[in-house]
Tab-separated table of N, CA and C in Angstrom:
chain	number	residue	atom	x	y	z
A	1	MET	N	-57.950	-11.571	171.338
A	1	MET	CA	-57.300	-11.838	172.620
A	1	MET	C	-56.422	-10.665	173.046
A	2	HIS	N	-55.645	-10.144	172.121
A	2	HIS	CA	-54.723	-9.058	172.453
A	2	HIS	C	-55.222	-7.706	172.007
A	3	GLN	N	-56.492	-7.626	171.617
A	3	GLN	CA	-57.092	-6.369	171.176
A	3	GLN	C	-56.212	-5.654	170.158
A	4	GLY	N	-55.484	-6.407	169.333
A	4	GLY	CA	-54.652	-5.791	168.309
A	4	GLY	C	-53.398	-5.122	168.838
A	5	LEU	N	-53.056	-5.320	170.080
A	5	LEU	CA	-51.880	-4.655	170.650
A	5	LEU	C	-50.571	-5.331	170.259
A	6	ILE	N	-50.602	-6.645	170.067
A	6	ILE	CA	-49.379	-7.412	169.845
A	6	ILE	C	-49.486	-8.221	168.556
A	7	ASP	N	-48.444	-8.178	167.745
A	7	ASP	CA	-48.342	-9.041	166.585
A	7	ASP	C	-47.731	-10.357	167.080
A	8	GLU	N	-48.536	-11.403	167.049
A	8	GLU	CA	-48.119	-12.704	167.601
A	8	GLU	C	-46.879	-13.272	166.915
A	9	ARG	N	-46.775	-13.096	165.600
A	9	ARG	CA	-45.616	-13.650	164.879
A	9	ARG	C	-44.331	-12.965	165.315
A	10	THR	N	-44.376	-11.642	165.440
A	10	THR	CA	-43.183	-10.902	165.856
A	10	THR	C	-42.808	-11.276	167.284
A	11	LEU	N	-43.806	-11.373	168.153
A	11	LEU	CA	-43.534	-11.762	169.543
A	11	LEU	C	-42.953	-13.167	169.605
A	12	GLY	N	-43.514	-14.083	168.842
A	12	GLY	CA	-42.996	-15.455	168.806
A	12	GLY	C	-41.566	-15.516	168.309
A	13	ARG	N	-41.278	-14.703	167.288
A	13	ARG	CA	-39.916	-14.653	166.750
A	13	ARG	C	-38.951	-14.097	167.804
A	14	ALA	N	-39.368	-13.049	168.503
A	14	ALA	CA	-38.516	-12.474	169.558
A	14	ALA	C	-38.277	-13.496	170.663
A	15	ARG	N	-39.328	-14.201	171.033
A	15	ARG	CA	-39.205	-15.219	172.083
A	15	ARG	C	-38.232	-16.311	171.653
A	16	ALA	N	-38.321	-16.744	170.396
A	16	ALA	CA	-37.436	-17.797	169.892
A	16	ALA	C	-35.994	-17.311	169.801
A	17	GLU	N	-35.786	-16.097	169.309
A	17	GLU	CA	-34.437	-15.564	169.156
A	17	GLU	C	-33.770	-15.283	170.495
A	18	LEU	N	-34.547	-14.798	171.454
A	18	LEU	CA	-33.968	-14.436	172.755
A	18	LEU	C	-33.866	-15.627	173.697
A	19	GLY	N	-34.683	-16.633	173.472
A	19	GLY	CA	-34.636	-17.835	174.296
A	19	GLY	C	-34.778	-17.535	175.775
A	20	ALA	N	-33.829	-18.034	176.559
A	20	ALA	CA	-33.871	-17.867	178.017
A	20	ALA	C	-33.722	-16.404	178.431
A	21	ASN	N	-33.227	-15.569	177.542
A	21	ASN	CA	-33.047	-14.144	177.852
A	21	ASN	C	-34.309	-13.315	177.632
A	22	PHE	N	-35.364	-13.936	177.106
A	22	PHE	CA	-36.571	-13.202	176.747
A	22	PHE	C	-37.132	-12.400	177.924
A	23	VAL	N	-37.308	-13.027	179.062
A	23	VAL	CA	-37.921	-12.353	180.209
A	23	VAL	C	-37.039	-11.202	180.695
A	24	ARG	N	-35.727	-11.414	180.683
A	24	ARG	CA	-34.804	-10.355	181.115
A	24	ARG	C	-34.868	-9.157	180.161
A	25	ILE	N	-34.853	-9.427	178.866
A	25	ILE	CA	-34.903	-8.353	177.869
A	25	ILE	C	-36.257	-7.647	177.928
A	26	LEU	N	-37.313	-8.403	178.165
A	26	LEU	CA	-38.636	-7.799	178.336
A	26	LEU	C	-38.629	-6.846	179.534
A	27	GLY	N	-37.913	-7.212	180.586
A	27	GLY	CA	-37.764	-6.344	181.759
A	27	GLY	C	-37.078	-5.030	181.396
A	28	TYR	N	-36.060	-5.111	180.544
A	28	TYR	CA	-35.389	-3.893	180.080
A	28	TYR	C	-36.344	-3.028	179.272
A	29	PHE	N	-37.164	-3.676	178.438
A	29	PHE	CA	-38.148	-2.947	177.642
A	29	PHE	C	-39.099	-2.179	178.557
A	30	LYS	N	-39.534	-2.818	179.632
A	30	LYS	CA	-40.434	-2.146	180.581
A	30	LYS	C	-39.754	-0.940	181.210
A	31	GLU	N	-38.530	-1.140	181.699
A	31	GLU	CA	-37.798	-0.045	182.348
A	31	GLU	C	-37.546	1.111	181.381
A	32	ASP	N	-37.041	0.788	180.201
A	32	ASP	CA	-36.762	1.828	179.207
A	32	ASP	C	-38.048	2.491	178.749
A	33	GLY	N	-39.101	1.699	178.620
A	33	GLY	CA	-40.384	2.231	178.185
A	33	GLY	C	-40.941	3.252	179.158
A	34	VAL	N	-40.834	2.958	180.439
A	34	VAL	CA	-41.308	3.891	181.460
A	34	VAL	C	-40.504	5.191	181.382
A	35	LYS	N	-39.186	5.071	181.224
A	35	LYS	CA	-38.343	6.271	181.114
A	35	LYS	C	-38.723	7.091	179.886
A	36	SER	N	-38.945	6.419	178.769
A	36	SER	CA	-39.338	7.121	177.540
A	36	SER	C	-40.688	7.792	177.710
A	37	LEU	N	-41.608	7.066	178.300
A	37	LEU	CA	-42.955	7.600	178.524
A	37	LEU	C	-42.912	8.867	179.379
A	38	ILE	N	-42.187	8.815	180.467
A	38	ILE	CA	-42.066	9.976	181.357
A	38	ILE	C	-41.416	11.146	180.622
A	39	ALA	N	-40.378	10.865	179.844
A	39	ALA	CA	-39.685	11.929	179.104
A	39	ALA	C	-40.608	12.574	178.066
A	40	ILE	N	-41.408	11.754	177.382
A	40	ILE	CA	-42.335	12.289	176.376
A	40	ILE	C	-43.394	13.152	177.052
A	41	GLU	N	-43.955	12.668	178.153
A	41	GLU	CA	-44.981	13.441	178.869
A	41	GLU	C	-44.413	14.755	179.390
A	42	GLN	N	-43.205	14.718	179.921
A	42	GLN	CA	-42.572	15.939	180.429
A	42	GLN	C	-42.309	16.918	179.283
A	43	ALA	N	-41.824	16.416	178.168
A	43	ALA	CA	-41.567	17.278	177.012
A	43	ALA	C	-42.863	17.894	176.493
A	44	MET	N	-43.955	17.123	176.563
A	44	MET	CA	-45.247	17.660	176.121
A	44	MET	C	-45.683	18.798	177.032
A	45	ARG	N	-45.538	18.596	178.348
A	45	ARG	CA	-45.909	19.652	179.297
A	45	ARG	C	-45.089	20.911	179.073
A	46	GLN	N	-43.827	20.727	178.704
A	46	GLN	CA	-42.929	21.864	178.474
A	46	GLN	C	-43.011	22.387	177.045
A	47	GLN	N	-43.839	21.732	176.213
A	47	GLN	CA	-43.962	22.112	174.793
A	47	GLN	C	-42.597	22.093	174.101
A	48	ASN	N	-41.792	21.087	174.436
A	48	ASN	CA	-40.435	20.976	173.924
A	48	ASN	C	-40.363	19.815	172.917
A	49	ALA	N	-40.543	20.131	171.651
A	49	ALA	CA	-40.553	19.107	170.604
A	49	ALA	C	-39.222	18.364	170.517
A	50	ALA	N	-38.120	19.073	170.647
A	50	ALA	CA	-36.799	18.443	170.534
A	50	ALA	C	-36.601	17.360	171.592
A	51	ALA	N	-37.116	17.600	172.786
A	51	ALA	CA	-36.967	16.634	173.876
A	51	ALA	C	-37.877	15.417	173.695
A	52	MET	N	-38.798	15.488	172.767
A	52	MET	CA	-39.734	14.393	172.505
A	52	MET	C	-39.184	13.381	171.509
A	53	VAL	N	-38.311	13.831	170.637
A	53	VAL	CA	-37.881	13.011	169.508
A	53	VAL	C	-37.193	11.719	169.941
A	54	LEU	N	-36.142	11.798	170.722
A	54	LEU	CA	-35.368	10.603	171.080
A	54	LEU	C	-36.174	9.588	171.894
A	55	PRO	N	-36.890	9.988	172.942
A	55	PRO	CA	-37.644	8.966	173.675
A	55	PRO	C	-38.761	8.338	172.832
A	56	ALA	N	-39.367	9.104	171.941
A	56	ALA	CA	-40.399	8.533	171.066
A	56	ALA	C	-39.761	7.550	170.086
A	57	HIS	N	-38.614	7.907	169.560
A	57	HIS	CA	-37.889	7.027	168.639
A	57	HIS	C	-37.478	5.729	169.335
A	58	THR	N	-36.968	5.850	170.549
A	58	THR	CA	-36.547	4.687	171.328
A	58	THR	C	-37.732	3.772	171.627
A	59	LEU	N	-38.825	4.354	172.088
A	59	LEU	CA	-40.019	3.570	172.407
A	59	LEU	C	-40.551	2.876	171.158
A	60	LYS	N	-40.534	3.552	170.039
A	60	LYS	CA	-40.988	2.975	168.770
A	60	LYS	C	-40.171	1.728	168.434
A	61	GLY	N	-38.858	1.862	168.444
A	61	GLY	CA	-37.985	0.750	168.070
A	61	GLY	C	-38.079	-0.438	169.004
A	62	GLU	N	-38.063	-0.165	170.292
A	62	GLU	CA	-38.131	-1.259	171.266
A	62	GLU	C	-39.492	-1.956	171.228
A	63	SER	N	-40.544	-1.195	170.988
A	63	SER	CA	-41.884	-1.782	170.910
A	63	SER	C	-41.989	-2.731	169.722
A	64	ARG	N	-41.426	-2.330	168.601
A	64	ARG	CA	-41.477	-3.171	167.397
A	64	ARG	C	-40.792	-4.517	167.616
A	65	GLN	N	-39.733	-4.547	168.422
A	65	GLN	CA	-39.015	-5.800	168.682
A	65	GLN	C	-39.909	-6.850	169.326
A	66	PHE	N	-40.885	-6.415	170.107
A	66	PHE	CA	-41.779	-7.340	170.801
A	66	PHE	C	-43.133	-7.464	170.113
A	67	GLY	N	-43.264	-6.877	168.938
A	67	GLY	CA	-44.529	-6.961	168.220
A	67	GLY	C	-45.598	-6.051	168.779
A	68	ALA	N	-45.199	-5.087	169.584
A	68	ALA	CA	-46.149	-4.133	170.175
A	68	ALA	C	-46.404	-3.015	169.160
A	69	ASP	N	-47.051	-3.397	168.064
A	69	ASP	CA	-47.195	-2.492	166.925
A	69	ASP	C	-48.078	-1.282	167.216
A	70	THR	N	-49.130	-1.450	167.988
A	70	THR	CA	-50.002	-0.318	168.305
A	70	THR	C	-49.217	0.750	169.068
A	71	LEU	N	-48.449	0.317	170.044
A	71	LEU	CA	-47.616	1.232	170.816
A	71	LEU	C	-46.539	1.856	169.924
A	72	ALA	N	-45.912	1.050	169.085
A	72	ALA	CA	-44.869	1.551	168.191
A	72	ALA	C	-45.441	2.574	167.214
A	73	ASP	N	-46.627	2.310	166.678
A	73	ASP	CA	-47.249	3.246	165.739
A	73	ASP	C	-47.557	4.575	166.418
A	74	LEU	N	-48.035	4.507	167.645
A	74	LEU	CA	-48.343	5.723	168.395
A	74	LEU	C	-47.069	6.530	168.666
A	75	ALA	N	-46.007	5.845	169.078
A	75	ALA	CA	-44.725	6.513	169.320
A	75	ALA	C	-44.180	7.108	168.025
A	76	GLU	N	-44.401	6.430	166.906
A	76	GLU	CA	-43.927	6.936	165.621
A	76	GLU	C	-44.654	8.222	165.215
A	77	VAL	N	-45.942	8.276	165.469
A	77	VAL	CA	-46.703	9.493	165.174
A	77	VAL	C	-46.162	10.653	166.013
A	78	ILE	N	-45.920	10.384	167.295
A	78	ILE	CA	-45.381	11.425	168.185
A	78	ILE	C	-44.006	11.869	167.703
A	79	GLU	N	-43.165	10.908	167.340
A	79	GLU	CA	-41.819	11.237	166.847
A	79	GLU	C	-41.894	12.094	165.584
A	80	THR	N	-42.762	11.734	164.661
A	80	THR	CA	-42.900	12.470	163.399
A	80	THR	C	-43.375	13.897	163.648
A	81	ILE	N	-44.382	14.036	164.491
A	81	ILE	CA	-44.876	15.379	164.824
A	81	ILE	C	-43.761	16.200	165.464
A	82	ALA	N	-43.044	15.590	166.399
A	82	ALA	CA	-41.973	16.301	167.098
A	82	ALA	C	-40.866	16.719	166.130
A	83	ARG	N	-40.476	15.817	165.236
A	83	ARG	CA	-39.429	16.150	164.261
A	83	ARG	C	-39.872	17.309	163.358
A	84	ASN	N	-41.125	17.255	162.923
A	84	ASN	CA	-41.646	18.343	162.083
A	84	ASN	C	-41.646	19.671	162.841
A	85	CYS	N	-42.012	19.621	164.112
A	85	CYS	CA	-42.025	20.840	164.925
A	85	CYS	C	-40.621	21.394	165.133
A	86	VAL	N	-39.649	20.517	165.286
A	86	VAL	CA	-38.260	20.967	165.420
A	86	VAL	C	-37.834	21.686	164.142
A	87	GLU	N	-38.169	21.091	163.006
A	87	GLU	CA	-37.793	21.698	161.718
A	87	GLU	C	-38.464	23.050	161.486
A	88	THR	N	-39.729	23.154	161.914
A	88	THR	CA	-40.473	24.397	161.679
A	88	THR	C	-40.415	25.357	162.863
A	89	ARG	N	-39.680	24.938	163.900
A	89	ARG	CA	-39.556	25.744	165.125
A	89	ARG	C	-40.920	26.064	165.730
A	90	ASP	N	-41.747	25.016	165.803
A	90	ASP	CA	-43.103	25.144	166.330
A	90	ASP	C	-43.221	24.310	167.611
A	91	VAL	N	-44.281	24.522	168.359
A	91	VAL	CA	-44.537	23.724	169.559
A	91	VAL	C	-45.362	22.497	169.158
A	92	PRO	N	-45.204	21.401	169.879
A	92	PRO	CA	-45.841	20.140	169.477
A	92	PRO	C	-47.286	19.972	169.946
A	93	THR	N	-48.082	21.003	169.831
A	93	THR	CA	-49.481	20.951	170.276
A	93	THR	C	-50.233	19.801	169.616
A	94	GLU	N	-49.951	19.560	168.356
A	94	GLU	CA	-50.613	18.503	167.595
A	94	GLU	C	-50.384	17.111	168.202
A	95	ALA	N	-49.319	16.943	168.963
A	95	ALA	CA	-48.990	15.642	169.557
A	95	ALA	C	-49.795	15.339	170.817
A	96	LEU	N	-50.470	16.334	171.365
A	96	LEU	CA	-51.131	16.177	172.661
A	96	LEU	C	-52.063	14.975	172.726
A	97	GLU	N	-52.956	14.825	171.769
A	97	GLU	CA	-53.905	13.712	171.833
A	97	GLU	C	-53.188	12.365	171.753
A	98	HIS	N	-52.096	12.303	171.011
A	98	HIS	CA	-51.331	11.058	170.887
A	98	HIS	C	-50.564	10.757	172.177
A	99	VAL	N	-50.001	11.795	172.772
A	99	VAL	CA	-49.296	11.631	174.044
A	99	VAL	C	-50.284	11.183	175.129
A	100	ALA	N	-51.501	11.713	175.086
A	100	ALA	CA	-52.520	11.318	176.070
A	100	ALA	C	-52.890	9.834	175.938
A	101	GLN	N	-52.781	9.284	174.749
A	101	GLN	CA	-53.089	7.862	174.526
A	101	GLN	C	-51.912	6.956	174.872
A	102	LEU	N	-50.735	7.528	174.999
A	102	LEU	CA	-49.514	6.741	175.140
A	102	LEU	C	-49.483	5.903	176.419
A	103	ARG	N	-49.733	6.514	177.576
A	103	ARG	CA	-49.650	5.778	178.844
A	103	ARG	C	-50.651	4.618	178.905
A	104	PRO	N	-51.948	4.836	178.598
A	104	PRO	CA	-52.864	3.692	178.654
A	104	PRO	C	-52.507	2.591	177.651
A	105	THR	N	-52.001	2.979	176.495
A	105	THR	CA	-51.592	1.977	175.499
A	105	THR	C	-50.370	1.215	175.996
A	106	PHE	N	-49.416	1.922	176.586
A	106	PHE	CA	-48.213	1.293	177.133
A	106	PHE	C	-48.590	0.309	178.240
A	107	GLU	N	-49.450	0.731	179.160
A	107	GLU	CA	-49.843	-0.135	180.273
A	107	GLU	C	-50.622	-1.356	179.790
A	108	ALA	N	-51.514	-1.175	178.828
A	108	ALA	CA	-52.270	-2.316	178.281
A	108	ALA	C	-51.325	-3.288	177.575
A	109	THR	N	-50.366	-2.746	176.854
A	109	THR	CA	-49.389	-3.577	176.150
A	109	THR	C	-48.561	-4.383	177.135
A	110	LEU	N	-48.102	-3.745	178.194
A	110	LEU	CA	-47.328	-4.465	179.203
A	110	LEU	C	-48.164	-5.546	179.862
A	111	GLY	N	-49.439	-5.272	180.086
A	111	GLY	CA	-50.327	-6.278	180.661
A	111	GLY	C	-50.393	-7.518	179.796
A	112	VAL	N	-50.506	-7.332	178.493
A	112	VAL	CA	-50.559	-8.465	177.563
A	112	VAL	C	-49.220	-9.194	177.548
A	113	LEU	N	-48.129	-8.451	177.447
A	113	LEU	CA	-46.802	-9.079	177.417
A	113	LEU	C	-46.511	-9.824	178.715
A	114	ASP	N	-46.906	-9.265	179.850
A	114	ASP	CA	-46.699	-9.942	181.131
A	114	ASP	C	-47.483	-11.249	181.193
A	115	ARG	N	-48.734	-11.197	180.766
A	115	ARG	CA	-49.561	-12.409	180.764
A	115	ARG	C	-48.957	-13.473	179.865
A	116	ASP	N	-48.520	-13.056	178.687
A	116	ASP	CA	-47.973	-14.014	177.729
A	116	ASP	C	-46.597	-14.540	178.117
A	117	SER	N	-45.848	-13.790	178.897
A	117	SER	CA	-44.500	-14.233	179.250
A	117	SER	C	-44.446	-14.945	180.592
A	118	ASN	N	-45.550	-14.949	181.324
A	118	ASN	CA	-45.586	-15.606	182.632
A	118	ASN	C	-45.723	-17.106	182.436
A	119	PRO	N	-44.740	-17.885	182.887
A	119	PRO	CA	-44.819	-19.333	182.692
A	119	PRO	C	-45.979	-19.968	183.459
A	120	LEU	N	-46.534	-19.274	184.424
A	120	LEU	CA	-47.661	-19.824	185.182
A	120	LEU	C	-49.009	-19.415	184.593
A	121	ALA	N	-48.974	-18.620	183.522
A	121	ALA	CA	-50.215	-18.111	182.954
A	121	ALA	C	-51.080	-19.216	182.366
A	122	GLN	N	-50.449	-20.262	181.832
A	122	GLN	CA	-51.206	-21.366	181.271
A	122	GLN	C	-50.572	-22.672	181.714
A	123	ARG	N	-51.422	-23.607	182.021
A	123	ARG	CA	-50.952	-24.943	182.355
A	123	ARG	C	-51.741	-25.930	181.524
A	124	ARG	N	-51.106	-26.973	181.115
A	124	ARG	CA	-51.780	-27.994	180.321
A	124	ARG	C	-52.258	-29.106	181.253
A	125	ASN	N	-53.447	-29.603	180.949
A	125	ASN	CA	-54.012	-30.690	181.760
A	125	ASN	C	-53.527	-32.040	181.302
A	126	GLY	N	-52.857	-32.076	180.175
A	126	GLY	CA	-52.346	-33.343	179.657
A	126	GLY	C	-52.446	-33.324	178.147
A	127	PHE	N	-52.012	-34.409	177.554
A	127	PHE	CA	-51.982	-34.492	176.109
A	127	PHE	C	-53.377	-34.321	175.521
A	128	GLY	N	-53.473	-33.433	174.528
A	128	GLY	CA	-54.739	-33.251	173.828
A	128	GLY	C	-55.761	-32.393	174.534
A	129	LYS	N	-55.437	-31.915	175.703
A	129	LYS	CA	-56.385	-31.083	176.447
A	129	LYS	C	-56.055	-29.618	176.221
A	130	ARG	N	-57.067	-28.805	176.341
A	130	ARG	CA	-56.869	-27.363	176.215
A	130	ARG	C	-56.113	-26.822	177.418
A	131	PRO	N	-55.293	-25.781	177.210
A	131	PRO	CA	-54.632	-25.159	178.354
A	131	PRO	C	-55.676	-24.451	179.223
A	132	VAL	N	-55.418	-24.446	180.498
A	132	VAL	CA	-56.307	-23.804	181.444
A	132	VAL	C	-55.663	-22.510	181.906
A	133	ALA	N	-56.335	-21.398	181.680
A	133	ALA	CA	-55.806	-20.113	182.125
A	133	ALA	C	-56.028	-19.986	183.614
A	134	LEU	N	-54.996	-19.513	184.305
A	134	LEU	CA	-55.114	-19.311	185.757
A	134	LEU	C	-55.593	-17.944	186.081
């Protein structure tokens, strides 16, 4: 269903812990995620490894909170490459293919999270009946 983008247990735990604040916090994740994504892409264009580290780290951590493990893993690879490049004073050329995957993965992840967090996404027909997707 989620093409491996979301860990259902982690998402369920986040939903339970955040309660009524879940949708609001998810909104912050989207806003921060877009900012991180833009910063990573800009740093890649400028071949600036140091400028890649913090937004990749931020995206990794925030993604993990919602069970967006595929996105978090991708951000972690970018962060690791960037940190290594900072240490070796090299350009982050190796990160290019990962950065290129970041935006489509981020957008697909948000699509899944939006569908799952929309209260109108599923309605029940009554007791014992399957939910009907709209």
